[in-house]
Amino acid sequence: MSFQISYVGGGTLDRVKELPYPHFSKFTKPYIKGNKVEVLAENRVFTGVYSLPFPTEFLSVAFACSQYCIGDYWELTIGGEKVCEQIYTKELPESVSMGNSFGIVYPLPENTPITFEFHNRSAQAKTVWYNIKLLRP
């Protein structure tokens, strides 16, 4: 017994195979960049800035600190676009993903600056950790 399958190219079937970007990534390799900021006992903004020498797709940011204080908050700016604004600390580590429940990817060209700011309104010394979760080609 044998059978044959015929495929007529084009039309609706080909459009179904295309997953809508940015809801589905074009890159496949996970890449997580961890960072740390030492915050002094001063009421000011402490900043960490870096960039990567290859294109990526931003997925999420995770944040934790050694001491959580009322009034402290953090922000994340990617290539001049603020993606997390005035996220107050909540006495536990947290992660912020982009998009809806399915998530989205945020494409970043190589050497795009990623800026993390911690606003230390409590003026208490602490260590702040943040991980940027990305995909790379």
PDB file of C-alpha atoms in Angstrom:
ATOM      1  CA  MET A   1       0.000   0.000   0.000  1.00  0.00           C
ATOM      2  CA  SER A   2       1.294   3.456  -0.823  1.00  0.00           C
ATOM      3  CA  PHE A   3       0.034   6.995  -0.795  1.00  0.00           C
ATOM      4  CA  GLN A   4       1.041  10.356  -2.148  1.00  0.00           C
ATOM      5  CA  ILE A   5       0.797  13.859  -0.685  1.00  0.00           C
ATOM      6  CA  SER A   6       0.521  16.883  -2.926  1.00  0.00           C
ATOM      7  CA  TYR A   7       1.159  20.416  -1.752  1.00  0.00           C
ATOM      8  CA  VAL A   8      -0.008  23.486  -3.615  1.00  0.00           C
ATOM      9  CA  GLY A   9       2.328  26.333  -2.643  1.00  0.00           C
ATOM     10  CA  GLY A  10       1.136  29.746  -1.564  1.00  0.00           C
ATOM     11  CA  GLY A  11      -2.143  30.928  -0.180  1.00  0.00           C
ATOM     12  CA  THR A  12      -3.411  30.529   3.365  1.00  0.00           C
ATOM     13  CA  LEU A  13      -1.216  27.533   4.246  1.00  0.00           C
ATOM     14  CA  ASP A  14       1.997  29.496   3.717  1.00  0.00           C
ATOM     15  CA  ARG A  15       0.724  32.437   5.791  1.00  0.00           C
ATOM     16  CA  VAL A  16      -0.153  30.097   8.680  1.00  0.00           C
ATOM     17  CA  LYS A  17       3.456  28.853   8.765  1.00  0.00           C
ATOM     18  CA  GLU A  18       4.736  32.407   9.370  1.00  0.00           C
ATOM     19  CA  LEU A  19       4.716  33.190  13.067  1.00  0.00           C
ATOM     20  CA  PRO A  20       4.005  36.867  13.765  1.00  0.00           C
ATOM     21  CA  TYR A  21       7.093  38.788  14.835  1.00  0.00           C
ATOM     22  CA  PRO A  22       7.640  40.055  17.550  1.00  0.00           C
ATOM     23  CA  HIS A  23       5.389  37.487  19.254  1.00  0.00           C
ATOM     24  CA  PHE A  24       7.783  34.752  18.188  1.00  0.00           C
ATOM     25  CA  SER A  25      11.539  35.143  18.121  1.00  0.00           C
ATOM     26  CA  LYS A  26      13.787  35.047  15.094  1.00  0.00           C
ATOM     27  CA  PHE A  27      16.739  34.080  17.325  1.00  0.00           C
ATOM     28  CA  THR A  28      17.126  30.727  19.034  1.00  0.00           C
ATOM     29  CA  LYS A  29      20.004  30.810  21.532  1.00  0.00           C
ATOM     30  CA  PRO A  30      19.293  31.963  25.099  1.00  0.00           C
ATOM     31  CA  TYR A  31      21.645  34.525  26.599  1.00  0.00           C
ATOM     32  CA  ILE A  32      21.396  35.949  30.124  1.00  0.00           C
ATOM     33  CA  LYS A  33      23.605  38.837  31.200  1.00  0.00           C
ATOM     34  CA  GLY A  34      23.864  39.261  34.972  1.00  0.00           C
ATOM     35  CA  ASN A  35      24.907  42.530  36.582  1.00  0.00           C
ATOM     36  CA  LYS A  36      25.337  44.021  40.024  1.00  0.00           C
ATOM     37  CA  VAL A  37      25.237  47.586  41.330  1.00  0.00           C
ATOM     38  CA  GLU A  38      26.672  48.542  44.704  1.00  0.00           C
ATOM     39  CA  VAL A  39      24.353  51.179  46.172  1.00  0.00           C
ATOM     40  CA  LEU A  40      25.800  53.562  48.746  1.00  0.00           C
ATOM     41  CA  ALA A  41      23.851  55.032  51.677  1.00  0.00           C
ATOM     42  CA  GLU A  42      22.914  58.099  49.638  1.00  0.00           C
ATOM     43  CA  ASN A  43      19.617  59.379  48.229  1.00  0.00           C
ATOM     44  CA  ARG A  44      20.579  59.360  44.558  1.00  0.00           C
ATOM     45  CA  VAL A  45      20.406  57.295  41.365  1.00  0.00           C
ATOM     46  CA  PHE A  46      22.885  54.447  40.848  1.00  0.00           C
ATOM     47  CA  THR A  47      23.335  53.350  37.241  1.00  0.00           C
ATOM     48  CA  GLY A  48      24.693  50.382  35.315  1.00  0.00           C
ATOM     49  CA  VAL A  49      25.134  50.660  31.524  1.00  0.00           C
ATOM     50  CA  TYR A  50      26.425  48.119  29.021  1.00  0.00           C
ATOM     51  CA  SER A  51      25.909  46.939  25.459  1.00  0.00           C
ATOM     52  CA  LEU A  52      26.534  43.717  23.578  1.00  0.00           C
ATOM     53  CA  PRO A  53      28.563  43.444  20.349  1.00  0.00           C
ATOM     54  CA  PHE A  54      25.929  41.291  18.616  1.00  0.00           C
ATOM     55  CA  PRO A  55      22.208  41.659  17.867  1.00  0.00           C
ATOM     56  CA  THR A  56      19.771  40.277  20.441  1.00  0.00           C
ATOM     57  CA  GLU A  57      16.101  40.092  21.305  1.00  0.00           C
ATOM     58  CA  PHE A  58      15.163  41.279  24.781  1.00  0.00           C
ATOM     59  CA  LEU A  59      12.763  39.005  26.671  1.00  0.00           C
ATOM     60  CA  SER A  60      12.729  40.102  30.316  1.00  0.00           C
ATOM     61  CA  VAL A  61      14.584  41.537  33.283  1.00  0.00           C
ATOM     62  CA  ALA A  62      14.864  39.996  36.756  1.00  0.00           C
ATOM     63  CA  PHE A  63      15.684  42.103  39.820  1.00  0.00           C
ATOM     64  CA  ALA A  64      16.679  41.505  43.448  1.00  0.00           C
ATOM     65  CA  CYS A  65      18.441  43.460  46.179  1.00  0.00           C
ATOM     66  CA  SER A  66      19.983  42.764  49.562  1.00  0.00           C
ATOM     67  CA  GLN A  67      17.565  45.121  51.332  1.00  0.00           C
ATOM     68  CA  TYR A  68      14.120  46.319  50.255  1.00  0.00           C
ATOM     69  CA  CYS A  69      13.046  49.763  51.410  1.00  0.00           C
ATOM     70  CA  ILE A  70       9.874  51.773  50.902  1.00  0.00           C
ATOM     71  CA  GLY A  71      10.329  54.421  48.246  1.00  0.00           C
ATOM     72  CA  ASP A  72      13.172  52.715  46.355  1.00  0.00           C
ATOM     73  CA  TYR A  73      12.495  51.922  42.700  1.00  0.00           C
ATOM     74  CA  TRP A  74      14.273  50.917  39.501  1.00  0.00           C
ATOM     75  CA  GLU A  75      14.012  51.657  35.797  1.00  0.00           C
ATOM     76  CA  LEU A  76      15.307  50.043  32.600  1.00  0.00           C
ATOM     77  CA  THR A  77      16.038  51.903  29.366  1.00  0.00           C
ATOM     78  CA  ILE A  78      17.002  50.141  26.144  1.00  0.00           C
ATOM     79  CA  GLY A  79      18.490  52.218  23.354  1.00  0.00           C
ATOM     80  CA  GLY A  80      16.858  55.424  24.589  1.00  0.00           C
ATOM     81  CA  GLU A  81      13.441  53.760  25.056  1.00  0.00           C
ATOM     82  CA  LYS A  82      12.298  53.387  28.669  1.00  0.00           C
ATOM     83  CA  VAL A  83      10.769  49.900  28.956  1.00  0.00           C
ATOM     84  CA  CYS A  84      10.411  49.749  32.772  1.00  0.00           C
ATOM     85  CA  GLU A  85       9.538  52.956  34.583  1.00  0.00           C
ATOM     86  CA  GLN A  86       9.330  53.511  38.335  1.00  0.00           C
ATOM     87  CA  ILE A  87       9.092  49.855  39.405  1.00  0.00           C
ATOM     88  CA  TYR A  88       9.022  50.033  43.209  1.00  0.00           C
ATOM     89  CA  THR A  89      10.777  47.368  45.270  1.00  0.00           C
ATOM     90  CA  LYS A  90       8.339  44.934  46.878  1.00  0.00           C
ATOM     91  CA  GLU A  91      10.313  43.037  49.536  1.00  0.00           C
ATOM     92  CA  LEU A  92      11.003  40.152  47.151  1.00  0.00           C
ATOM     93  CA  PRO A  93      12.840  39.522  43.883  1.00  0.00           C
ATOM     94  CA  GLU A  94      10.823  40.107  40.742  1.00  0.00           C
ATOM     95  CA  SER A  95      10.875  39.547  37.007  1.00  0.00           C
ATOM     96  CA  VAL A  96       9.283  41.726  34.336  1.00  0.00           C
ATOM     97  CA  SER A  97       8.525  40.160  30.949  1.00  0.00           C
ATOM     98  CA  MET A  98       7.611  42.057  27.837  1.00  0.00           C
ATOM     99  CA  GLY A  99       4.180  41.738  26.267  1.00  0.00           C
ATOM    100  CA  ASN A 100       1.142  39.643  27.055  1.00  0.00           C
ATOM    101  CA  SER A 101       0.879  36.151  28.534  1.00  0.00           C
ATOM    102  CA  PHE A 102       2.570  34.738  25.424  1.00  0.00           C
ATOM    103  CA  GLY A 103       5.300  37.366  25.649  1.00  0.00           C
ATOM    104  CA  ILE A 104       6.966  39.352  22.918  1.00  0.00           C
ATOM    105  CA  VAL A 105      10.550  39.876  21.887  1.00  0.00           C
ATOM    106  CA  TYR A 106      12.098  43.317  21.654  1.00  0.00           C
ATOM    107  CA  PRO A 107      14.753  43.389  18.892  1.00  0.00           C
ATOM    108  CA  LEU A 108      18.060  45.105  19.746  1.00  0.00           C
ATOM    109  CA  PRO A 109      20.749  45.882  17.184  1.00  0.00           C
ATOM    110  CA  GLU A 110      24.340  45.237  18.205  1.00  0.00           C
ATOM    111  CA  ASN A 111      25.862  47.800  20.603  1.00  0.00           C
ATOM    112  CA  THR A 112      22.459  49.020  21.820  1.00  0.00           C
ATOM    113  CA  PRO A 113      22.939  50.584  25.271  1.00  0.00           C
ATOM    114  CA  ILE A 114      21.033  48.897  28.106  1.00  0.00           C
ATOM    115  CA  THR A 115      20.711  51.195  31.133  1.00  0.00           C
ATOM    116  CA  PHE A 116      19.580  50.065  34.584  1.00  0.00           C
ATOM    117  CA  GLU A 117      18.865  52.788  37.166  1.00  0.00           C
ATOM    118  CA  PHE A 118      18.243  52.213  40.860  1.00  0.00           C
ATOM    119  CA  HIS A 119      16.666  55.179  42.666  1.00  0.00           C
ATOM    120  CA  ASN A 120      17.786  54.853  46.283  1.00  0.00           C
ATOM    121  CA  ARG A 121      15.188  57.106  47.954  1.00  0.00           C
ATOM    122  CA  SER A 122      15.691  55.361  51.322  1.00  0.00           C
ATOM    123  CA  ALA A 123      19.411  56.273  51.381  1.00  0.00           C
ATOM    124  CA  GLN A 124      20.189  52.767  52.729  1.00  0.00           C
ATOM    125  CA  ALA A 125      23.276  50.923  51.462  1.00  0.00           C
ATOM    126  CA  LYS A 126      22.529  47.714  49.554  1.00  0.00           C
ATOM    127  CA  THR A 127      23.587  45.494  46.684  1.00  0.00           C
ATOM    128  CA  VAL A 128      21.297  45.313  43.654  1.00  0.00           C
ATOM    129  CA  TRP A 129      21.354  42.461  41.137  1.00  0.00           C
ATOM    130  CA  TYR A 130      19.619  42.395  37.781  1.00  0.00           C
ATOM    131  CA  ASN A 131      19.630  39.844  34.975  1.00  0.00           C
ATOM    132  CA  ILE A 132      18.734  40.738  31.416  1.00  0.00           C
ATOM    133  CA  LYS A 133      17.269  37.750  29.542  1.00  0.00           C
ATOM    134  CA  LEU A 134      17.837  37.785  25.805  1.00  0.00           C
ATOM    135  CA  LEU A 135      17.969  35.619  22.707  1.00  0.00           C
ATOM    136  CA  ARG A 136      20.868  35.743  20.265  1.00  0.00           C
ATOM    137  CA  PRO A 137      21.470  34.361  16.774  1.00  0.00           C
TER     138      PRO A 137
END
